[in-house]
XYZ file of C-alpha atoms in Angstrom:
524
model
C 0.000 0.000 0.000
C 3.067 2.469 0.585
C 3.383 2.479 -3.082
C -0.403 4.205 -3.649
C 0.448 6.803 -0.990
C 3.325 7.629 -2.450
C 2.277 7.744 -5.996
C -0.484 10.484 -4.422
C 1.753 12.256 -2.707
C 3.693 12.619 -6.154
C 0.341 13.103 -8.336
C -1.953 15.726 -7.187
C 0.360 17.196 -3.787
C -1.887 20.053 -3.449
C -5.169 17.456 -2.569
C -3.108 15.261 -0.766
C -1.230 17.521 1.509
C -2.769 17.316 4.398
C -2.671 13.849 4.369
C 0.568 13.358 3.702
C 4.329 14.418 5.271
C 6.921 15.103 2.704
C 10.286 14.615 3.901
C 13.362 13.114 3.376
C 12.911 10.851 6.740
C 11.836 8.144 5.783
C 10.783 7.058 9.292
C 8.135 9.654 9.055
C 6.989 8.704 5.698
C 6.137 5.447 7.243
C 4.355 7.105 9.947
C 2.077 8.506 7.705
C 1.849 5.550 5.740
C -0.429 4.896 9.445
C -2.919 7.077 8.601
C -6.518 5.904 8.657
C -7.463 4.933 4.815
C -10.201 1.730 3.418
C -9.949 -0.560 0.503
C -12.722 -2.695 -1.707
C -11.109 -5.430 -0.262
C -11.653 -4.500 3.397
C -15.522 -4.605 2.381
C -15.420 -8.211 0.796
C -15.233 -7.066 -2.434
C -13.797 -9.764 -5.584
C -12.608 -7.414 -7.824
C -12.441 -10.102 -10.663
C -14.564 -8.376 -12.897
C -17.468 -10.626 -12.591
C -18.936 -10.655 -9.005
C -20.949 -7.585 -7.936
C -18.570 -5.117 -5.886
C -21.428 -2.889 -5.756
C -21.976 -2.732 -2.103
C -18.922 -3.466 -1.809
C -17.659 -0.181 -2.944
C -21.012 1.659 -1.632
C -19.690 0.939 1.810
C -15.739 1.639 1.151
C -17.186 5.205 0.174
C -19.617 5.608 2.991
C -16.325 5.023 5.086
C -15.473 8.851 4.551
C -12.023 8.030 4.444
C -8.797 8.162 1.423
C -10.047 5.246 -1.052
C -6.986 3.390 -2.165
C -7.444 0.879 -4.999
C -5.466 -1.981 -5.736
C -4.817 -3.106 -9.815
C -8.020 -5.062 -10.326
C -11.178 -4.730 -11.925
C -14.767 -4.226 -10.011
C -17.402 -4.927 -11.511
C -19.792 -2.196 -10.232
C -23.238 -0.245 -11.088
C -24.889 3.265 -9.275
C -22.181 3.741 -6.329
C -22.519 6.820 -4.673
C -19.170 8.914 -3.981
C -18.844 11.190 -1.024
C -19.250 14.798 -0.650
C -15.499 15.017 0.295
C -13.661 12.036 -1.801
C -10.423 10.916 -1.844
C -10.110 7.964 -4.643
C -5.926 6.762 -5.577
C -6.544 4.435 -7.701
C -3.550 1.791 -9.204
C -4.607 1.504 -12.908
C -7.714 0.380 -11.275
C -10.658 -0.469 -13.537
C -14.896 0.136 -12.678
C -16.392 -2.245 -15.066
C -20.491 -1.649 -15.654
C -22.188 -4.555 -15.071
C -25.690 -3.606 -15.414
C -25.970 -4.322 -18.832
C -29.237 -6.146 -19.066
C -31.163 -5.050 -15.986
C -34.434 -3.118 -16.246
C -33.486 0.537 -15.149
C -35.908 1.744 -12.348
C -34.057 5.335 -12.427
C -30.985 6.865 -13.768
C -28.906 6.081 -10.479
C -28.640 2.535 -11.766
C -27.298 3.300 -14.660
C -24.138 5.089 -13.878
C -20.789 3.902 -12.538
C -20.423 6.304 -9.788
C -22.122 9.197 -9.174
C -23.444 12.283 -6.383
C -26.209 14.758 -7.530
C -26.631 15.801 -3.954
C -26.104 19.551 -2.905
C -22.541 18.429 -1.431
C -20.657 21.710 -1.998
C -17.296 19.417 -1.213
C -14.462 18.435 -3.370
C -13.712 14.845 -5.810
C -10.296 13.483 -6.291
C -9.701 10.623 -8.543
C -6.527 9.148 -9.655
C -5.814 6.410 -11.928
C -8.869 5.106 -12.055
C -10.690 3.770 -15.916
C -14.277 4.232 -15.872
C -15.593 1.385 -18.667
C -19.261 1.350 -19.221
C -19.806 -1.613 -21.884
C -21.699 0.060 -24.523
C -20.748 -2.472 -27.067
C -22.154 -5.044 -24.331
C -25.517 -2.970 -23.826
C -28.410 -4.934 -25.610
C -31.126 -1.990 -26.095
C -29.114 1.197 -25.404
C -32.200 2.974 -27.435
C -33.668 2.612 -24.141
C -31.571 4.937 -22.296
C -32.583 8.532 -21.692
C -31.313 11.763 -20.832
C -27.832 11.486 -19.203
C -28.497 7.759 -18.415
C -26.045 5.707 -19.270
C -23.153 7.844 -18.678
C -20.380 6.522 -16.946
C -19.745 9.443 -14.016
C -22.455 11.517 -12.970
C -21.564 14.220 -10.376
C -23.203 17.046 -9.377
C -22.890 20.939 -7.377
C -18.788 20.198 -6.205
C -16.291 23.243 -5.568
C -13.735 20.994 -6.472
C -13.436 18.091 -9.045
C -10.431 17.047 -10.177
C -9.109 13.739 -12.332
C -6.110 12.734 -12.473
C -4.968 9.676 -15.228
C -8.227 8.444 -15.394
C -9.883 6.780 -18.520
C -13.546 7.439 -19.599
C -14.932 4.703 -22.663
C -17.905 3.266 -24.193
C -20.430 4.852 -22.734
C -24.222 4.431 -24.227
C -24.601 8.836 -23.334
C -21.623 11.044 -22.113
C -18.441 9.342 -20.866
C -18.779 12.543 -17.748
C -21.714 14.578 -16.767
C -20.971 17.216 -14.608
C -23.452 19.678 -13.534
C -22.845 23.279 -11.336
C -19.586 22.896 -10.735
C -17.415 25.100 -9.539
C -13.883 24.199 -10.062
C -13.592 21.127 -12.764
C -9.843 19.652 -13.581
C -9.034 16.930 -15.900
C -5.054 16.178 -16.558
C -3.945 12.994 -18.740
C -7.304 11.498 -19.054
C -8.749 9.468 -22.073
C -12.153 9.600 -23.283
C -12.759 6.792 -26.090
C -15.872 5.494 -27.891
C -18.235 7.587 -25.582
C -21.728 8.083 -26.836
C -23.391 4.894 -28.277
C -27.110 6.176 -28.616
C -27.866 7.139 -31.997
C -30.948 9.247 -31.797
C -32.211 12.306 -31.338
C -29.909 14.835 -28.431
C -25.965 14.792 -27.772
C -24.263 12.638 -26.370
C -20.754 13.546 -25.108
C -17.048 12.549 -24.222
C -17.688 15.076 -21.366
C -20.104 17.939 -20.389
C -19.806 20.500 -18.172
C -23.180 21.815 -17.482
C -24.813 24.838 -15.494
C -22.187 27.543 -14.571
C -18.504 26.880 -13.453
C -15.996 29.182 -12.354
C -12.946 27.636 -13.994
C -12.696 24.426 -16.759
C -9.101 22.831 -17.014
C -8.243 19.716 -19.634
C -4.835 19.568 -20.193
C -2.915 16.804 -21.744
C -5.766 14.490 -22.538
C -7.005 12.342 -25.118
C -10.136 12.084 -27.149
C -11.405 9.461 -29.723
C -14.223 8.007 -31.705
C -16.848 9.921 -30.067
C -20.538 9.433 -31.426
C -21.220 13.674 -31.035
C -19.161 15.804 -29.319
C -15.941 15.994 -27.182
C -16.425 18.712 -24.663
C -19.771 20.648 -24.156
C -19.226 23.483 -21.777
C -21.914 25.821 -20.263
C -22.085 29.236 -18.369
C -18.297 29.465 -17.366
C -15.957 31.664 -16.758
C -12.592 30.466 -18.160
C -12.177 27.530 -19.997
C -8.942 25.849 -20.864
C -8.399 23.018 -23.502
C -4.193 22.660 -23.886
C -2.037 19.851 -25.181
C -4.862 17.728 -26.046
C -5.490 15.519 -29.013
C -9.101 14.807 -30.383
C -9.278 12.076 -33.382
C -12.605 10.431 -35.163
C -15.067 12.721 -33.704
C -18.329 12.908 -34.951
C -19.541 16.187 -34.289
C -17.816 19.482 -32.331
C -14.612 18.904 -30.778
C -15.706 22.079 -28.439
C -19.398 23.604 -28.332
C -19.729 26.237 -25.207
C -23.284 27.739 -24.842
C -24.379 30.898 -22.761
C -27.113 31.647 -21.474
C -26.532 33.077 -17.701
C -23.587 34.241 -18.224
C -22.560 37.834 -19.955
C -18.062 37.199 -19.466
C -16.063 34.523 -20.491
C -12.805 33.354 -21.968
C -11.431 30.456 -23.327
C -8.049 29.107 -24.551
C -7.755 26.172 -27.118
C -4.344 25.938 -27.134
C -1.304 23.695 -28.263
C -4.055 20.937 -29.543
C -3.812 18.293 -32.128
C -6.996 17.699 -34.043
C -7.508 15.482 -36.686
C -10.292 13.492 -38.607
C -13.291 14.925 -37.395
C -16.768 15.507 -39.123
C -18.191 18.754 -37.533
C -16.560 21.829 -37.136
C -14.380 22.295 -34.460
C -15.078 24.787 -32.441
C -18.949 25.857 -32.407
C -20.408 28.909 -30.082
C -24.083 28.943 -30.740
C -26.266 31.673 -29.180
C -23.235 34.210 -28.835
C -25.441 35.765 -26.396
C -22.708 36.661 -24.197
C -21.503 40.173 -24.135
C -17.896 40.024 -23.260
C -16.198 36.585 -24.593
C -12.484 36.468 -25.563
C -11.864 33.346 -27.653
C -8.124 32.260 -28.119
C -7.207 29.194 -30.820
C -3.494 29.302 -31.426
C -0.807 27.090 -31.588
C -3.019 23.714 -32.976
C -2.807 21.553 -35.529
C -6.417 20.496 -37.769
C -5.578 18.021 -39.867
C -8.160 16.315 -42.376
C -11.121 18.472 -40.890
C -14.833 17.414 -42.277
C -13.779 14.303 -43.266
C -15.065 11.893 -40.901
C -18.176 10.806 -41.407
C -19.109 7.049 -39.908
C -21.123 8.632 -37.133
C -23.093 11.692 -39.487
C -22.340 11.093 -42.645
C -24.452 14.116 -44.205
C -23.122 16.412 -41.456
C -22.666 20.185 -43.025
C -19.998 21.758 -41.150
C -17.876 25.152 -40.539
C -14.308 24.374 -40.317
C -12.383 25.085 -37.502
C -14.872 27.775 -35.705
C -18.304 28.638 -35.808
C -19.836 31.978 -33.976
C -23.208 33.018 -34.770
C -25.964 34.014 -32.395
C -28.672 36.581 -32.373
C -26.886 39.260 -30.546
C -24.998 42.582 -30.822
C -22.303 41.731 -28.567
C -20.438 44.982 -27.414
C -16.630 43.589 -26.921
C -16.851 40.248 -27.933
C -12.953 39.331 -29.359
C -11.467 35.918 -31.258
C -7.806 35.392 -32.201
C -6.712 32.596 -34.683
C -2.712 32.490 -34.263
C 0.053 30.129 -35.321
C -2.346 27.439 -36.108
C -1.985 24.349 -39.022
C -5.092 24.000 -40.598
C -5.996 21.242 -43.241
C -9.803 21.337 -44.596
C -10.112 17.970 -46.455
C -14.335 18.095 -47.481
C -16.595 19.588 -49.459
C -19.285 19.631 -46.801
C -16.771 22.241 -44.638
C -18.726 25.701 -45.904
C -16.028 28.036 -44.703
C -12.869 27.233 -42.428
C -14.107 30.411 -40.517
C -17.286 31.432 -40.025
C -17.608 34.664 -37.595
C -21.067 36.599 -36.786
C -20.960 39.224 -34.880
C -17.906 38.449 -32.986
C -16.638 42.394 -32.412
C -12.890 42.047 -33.357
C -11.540 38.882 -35.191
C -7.253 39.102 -35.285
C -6.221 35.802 -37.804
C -2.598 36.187 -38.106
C 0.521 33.197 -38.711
C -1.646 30.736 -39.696
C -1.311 27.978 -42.694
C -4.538 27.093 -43.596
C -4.943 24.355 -46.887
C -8.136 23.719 -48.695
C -7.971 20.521 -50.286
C -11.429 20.374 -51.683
C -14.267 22.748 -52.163
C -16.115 24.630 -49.321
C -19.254 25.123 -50.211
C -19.430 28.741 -50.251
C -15.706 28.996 -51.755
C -14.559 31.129 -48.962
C -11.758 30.315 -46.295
C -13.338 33.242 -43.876
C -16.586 34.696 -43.862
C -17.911 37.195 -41.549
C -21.350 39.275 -40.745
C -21.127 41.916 -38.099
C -17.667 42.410 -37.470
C -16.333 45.690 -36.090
C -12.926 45.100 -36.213
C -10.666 42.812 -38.419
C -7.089 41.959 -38.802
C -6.181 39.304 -40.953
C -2.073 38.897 -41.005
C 1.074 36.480 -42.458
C -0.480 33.972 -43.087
C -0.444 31.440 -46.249
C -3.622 30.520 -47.508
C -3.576 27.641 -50.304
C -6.554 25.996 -52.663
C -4.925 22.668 -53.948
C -7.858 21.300 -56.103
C -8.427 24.079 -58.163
C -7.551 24.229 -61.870
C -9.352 27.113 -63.120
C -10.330 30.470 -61.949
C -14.197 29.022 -61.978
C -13.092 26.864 -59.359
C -11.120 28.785 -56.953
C -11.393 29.387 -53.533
C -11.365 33.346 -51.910
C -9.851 34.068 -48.474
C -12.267 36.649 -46.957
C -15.881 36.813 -47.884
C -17.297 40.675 -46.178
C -21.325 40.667 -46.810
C -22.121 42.516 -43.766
C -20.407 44.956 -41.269
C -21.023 47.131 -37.986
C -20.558 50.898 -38.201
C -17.149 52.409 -38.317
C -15.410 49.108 -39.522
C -11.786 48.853 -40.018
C -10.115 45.746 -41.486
C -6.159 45.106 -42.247
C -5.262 42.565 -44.837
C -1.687 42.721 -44.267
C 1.607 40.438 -45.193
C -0.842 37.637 -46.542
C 1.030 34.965 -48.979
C -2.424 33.320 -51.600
C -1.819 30.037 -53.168
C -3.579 29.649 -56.004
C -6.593 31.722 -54.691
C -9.168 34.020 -56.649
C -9.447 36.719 -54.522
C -7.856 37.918 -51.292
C -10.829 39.709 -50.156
C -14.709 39.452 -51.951
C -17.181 42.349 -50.084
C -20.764 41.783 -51.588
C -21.809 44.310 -49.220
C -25.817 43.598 -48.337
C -28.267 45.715 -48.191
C -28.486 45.132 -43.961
C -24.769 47.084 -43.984
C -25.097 49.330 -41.418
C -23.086 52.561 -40.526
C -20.215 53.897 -42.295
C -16.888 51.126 -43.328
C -14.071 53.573 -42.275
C -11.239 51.872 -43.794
C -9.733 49.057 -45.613
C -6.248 48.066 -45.648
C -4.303 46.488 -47.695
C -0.564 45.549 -47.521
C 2.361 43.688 -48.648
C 0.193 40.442 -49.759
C 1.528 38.311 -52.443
C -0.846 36.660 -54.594
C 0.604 35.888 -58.273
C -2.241 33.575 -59.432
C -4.937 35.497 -58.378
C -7.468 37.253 -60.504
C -8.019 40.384 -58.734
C -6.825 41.051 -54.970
C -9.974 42.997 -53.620
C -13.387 42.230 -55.330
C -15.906 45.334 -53.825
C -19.495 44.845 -54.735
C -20.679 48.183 -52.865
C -24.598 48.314 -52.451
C -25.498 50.736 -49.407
C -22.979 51.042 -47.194
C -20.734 54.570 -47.193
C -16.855 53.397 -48.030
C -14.524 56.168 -47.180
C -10.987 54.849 -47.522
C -9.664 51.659 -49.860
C -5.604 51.195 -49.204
C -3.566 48.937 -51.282
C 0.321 49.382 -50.551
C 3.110 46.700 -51.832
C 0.973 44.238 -52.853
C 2.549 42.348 -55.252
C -0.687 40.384 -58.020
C -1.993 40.841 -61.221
C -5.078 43.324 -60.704
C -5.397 45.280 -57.070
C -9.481 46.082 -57.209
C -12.671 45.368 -58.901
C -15.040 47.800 -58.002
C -18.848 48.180 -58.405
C -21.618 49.615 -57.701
C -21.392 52.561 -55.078
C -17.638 52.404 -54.760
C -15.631 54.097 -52.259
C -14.842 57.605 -51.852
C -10.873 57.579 -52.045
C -8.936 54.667 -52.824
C -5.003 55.118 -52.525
C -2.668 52.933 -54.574
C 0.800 52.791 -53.620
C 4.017 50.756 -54.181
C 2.220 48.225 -55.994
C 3.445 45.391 -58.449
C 0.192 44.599 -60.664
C -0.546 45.242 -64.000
C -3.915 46.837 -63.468
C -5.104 49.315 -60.215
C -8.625 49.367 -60.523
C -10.387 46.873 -62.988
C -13.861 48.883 -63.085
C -15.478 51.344 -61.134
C -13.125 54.827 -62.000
C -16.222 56.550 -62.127
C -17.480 55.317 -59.247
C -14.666 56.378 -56.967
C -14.612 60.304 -55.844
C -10.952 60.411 -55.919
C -8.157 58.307 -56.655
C -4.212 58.421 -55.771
C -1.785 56.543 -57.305
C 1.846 56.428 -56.889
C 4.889 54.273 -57.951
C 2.457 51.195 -58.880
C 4.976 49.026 -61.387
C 3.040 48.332 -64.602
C -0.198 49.622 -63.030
C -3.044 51.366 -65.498
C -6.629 52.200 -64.560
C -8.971 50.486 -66.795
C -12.687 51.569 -66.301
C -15.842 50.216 -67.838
């Protein structure tokens, strides 16, 4: 047994500190060792896998005491954990055995589980949650969260520690109100089973939380989605890897909550058939959304779980509200789209200021709306160094364009700067609608490099009030096509093109021009 005290002591020393004297005395290491702690075994339970530990476990827990758990399995259904728990467990398995049995309630269909007000804290270490749902003969019959392996409800504190969630019939962890939540070199596989109507999770986090940390864990082959996440205040997701997901690798939802932030950071994602990252309503006023550092490889492409699903790309934000100082930055992320069914790789409504800047992003097959980013309601915009690349296409008919503009707030700005396109159409494409509100201050445009392109910026101005166009060292064969209302000054400077502006002279009240290489003005 010294060995599971002293991998705790190692493993989660803030938890375990008060249990447990670290010294170089080994004398008083042992003395702790003394210290008052139950095991299955003390309650008569197997742990072969096929006798009921049940109540077994059930009374280990009522104990109060640290649970330490030899390497075995238990074979285990509905055990109720303590408001204050202590679980070290030595690649310990809980193996669901209540495969067949009628269900009376939803208690009997977890592994472990509180929904109690407890306001206490969960610690679990080591410990693989396996819930059979290759085993389960009518999982159609499960509803709600029944069926999911862990259950816990209303803790300020719950933290796991190299635990393992899989095949689950619903979500692999259903957490609801609370406070504090911690995950750190878990694995969720095959969670999810139920193939009807609802979601069914690797892990939710529902009702509000203060703080949401996953670090360093793994996700696979999950029927929906890997994380849901409700009403919280800062969510982390670092150093994780998500493969063969069905739907969202990440879907947080407000709806009691007006401030929030998350980090998706350091990730590798790849093979999944939603898109990525969905925040539907964005009813939240002040959300700061940070993706950088990840790799998306072969996004859109998996399909065994939804095979006609329609998806984003990497991020979704759309909602119904105006959201005052709402902010997303895409940074220093890989980014492979490999479907036609991905519509955009970005896809930002009303999301304030978007910054995407050192990214690689590769379209290997058409979007459906043939544009990498598309936004509606954007105040503020800065799209820098990255290298945007269409592989499939072979005509101009077929190309992709990198931003898609049908809709802005008042006084927008955008900066289009340092950009490299890759057999692209268009850098930019501004069909501006006839909901355009407000006045577009200025557009920027800067020392992109886009040799195969047809025409840099594509302006199709219908009501909204453009003041300034700048293109400066670009380097592409035609800088603008404009139409319609226009812009009122549009400065050309230090550019290497062939043509400034394709059409529109007339339409523009006045134009500068200076040391353009080979530039003309050709008007219709």
């Amino acid at each position: 047994m010294k060995k599971l005290y002293e991998l705790a002591a190692e493993e989660n020393t803030d938890i375990t500190a008060d249990l447990f004297t670290q010294t170089s005395d080994e004398g008083e290491i042992q003395q702790t060792i003394t210290e008052p702690y139950v095991t299955p075994e003390m309650f008569g339970a197997a742990g072969d896998g096929i006798t009921d530990d049940s109540q077994a476990l059930q009374n280990m827990f009522n104990a109060g005491k640290l649970c330490l758990l030899p390497n075995k399995t238990y074979a285990v259904h509905g055990v109720k954990v303590g408001s204050n728990a202590k679980i070290i467990g030595d690649h310990t398995i809980f193996l669901y055995n209540n495969l067949a049995a009628s269900i009376p309630d939803s208690l009997d269909s977890y592994i472990i589980y509180n929904t109690d007000s407890v306001n206490g804290s969960i610690y679990i270490h080591g410990v693989t949650f396996d819930g059979q749902n290759d085993n389960v003969p009518n999982p159609s019959s499960y509803h709600t969260i029944m069926g999911s392996t862990v259950v816990l409800s209303n803790y300020d504190s719950v933290k796991f520690d190299s635990c393992s969630f899989k095949k689950s019939v619903m979500d692999g962890v259903f957490l609801t109100n609370c406070v504090n939540v911690d995950f750190r070199g878990c694995t969720f596989d095959q969670n999810g089973k139920r193939e009807s109507s609802g979601t069914f999770n690797a892990l939710t986090c529902y009702g509000s939380a203060g703080k949401i940390n996953i670090n360093s864990c793994n996700f696979s082959n999950c029927n929906d989605e890997a994380i849901r996440a409700d009403d919280f205040d800062l969510l982390c997701v670092e150093n994780c890897s998500f493969t063969n997901m069905g739907q969202y690798i990440l879907e947080p939802v407000y709806e009691n909550i007006s401030e929030s932030r998350i980090n998706f950071v350091n990730n590798f994602v790849d093979n999944t058939g939603g898109t990525c990252i969905s925040i539907r309503p964005f009813d939240a006023t002040k959300v700061a959304l940070l993706i950088s550092g990840n790799t998306f490889t072969d996004i859109g492409g998996f399909t065994q779980f939804h095979p006609n699903e329609n998806n984003i790309g990497i991020l979704e934000i759309s909602g119904t509200s105006d959201a005052e100082e709402n902010v997303v930055w895409v940074l220093n992320n890989n980014i492979s789209i490999n479907s036609g069914s991905c519509r955009h790789v970005i896809y930002a409504q009303r999301s304030e200021r978007l910054y995407v800047e050192n990214n690689e992003i590769t379209v290997l097959q058409s979007p459906g709306a043939r544009s990498m980013i598309s936004i509606n309601g954007t105040k503020s915009l800065a799209i820098k160094d990255n290298i945007f690349t269409c592989e499939y296409a072979q005509s101009y008919t077929d190309k992709n364009f990198v931003l898609n503009l049908f809709n802005a707030k008042a006084d927008f700005t955008g900066v289009l700067d340092g950009n490299i396109l890759k057999n692209l159409k268009h850098l930019a494409k501004m069909p501006l609608s006839a909901d355009s509100v407000g006045v577009i201050n200025s557009l920027t445009v800067i020392n992109n490099i886009a040799h195969d392109a047809e025409t840099l910026i594509n302006l199709q101005n219908k009501v909204a009030k453009i003041e300034t166009v700048r293109l400066i060292g670009n380097e592409c064969p035609v800088l603008a096509e404009l139409y319609q209302k226009g812009v009122e000054d549009f400065i050309a400077v230090g550019n290497s093109c062939t043509t400034t502006i394709q059409i529109g002279k007339s339409i523009v009240n006045q134009i500068y021009e200076a040391a353009n290489t080979n530039a003309s003005v050709q008007t219709v």
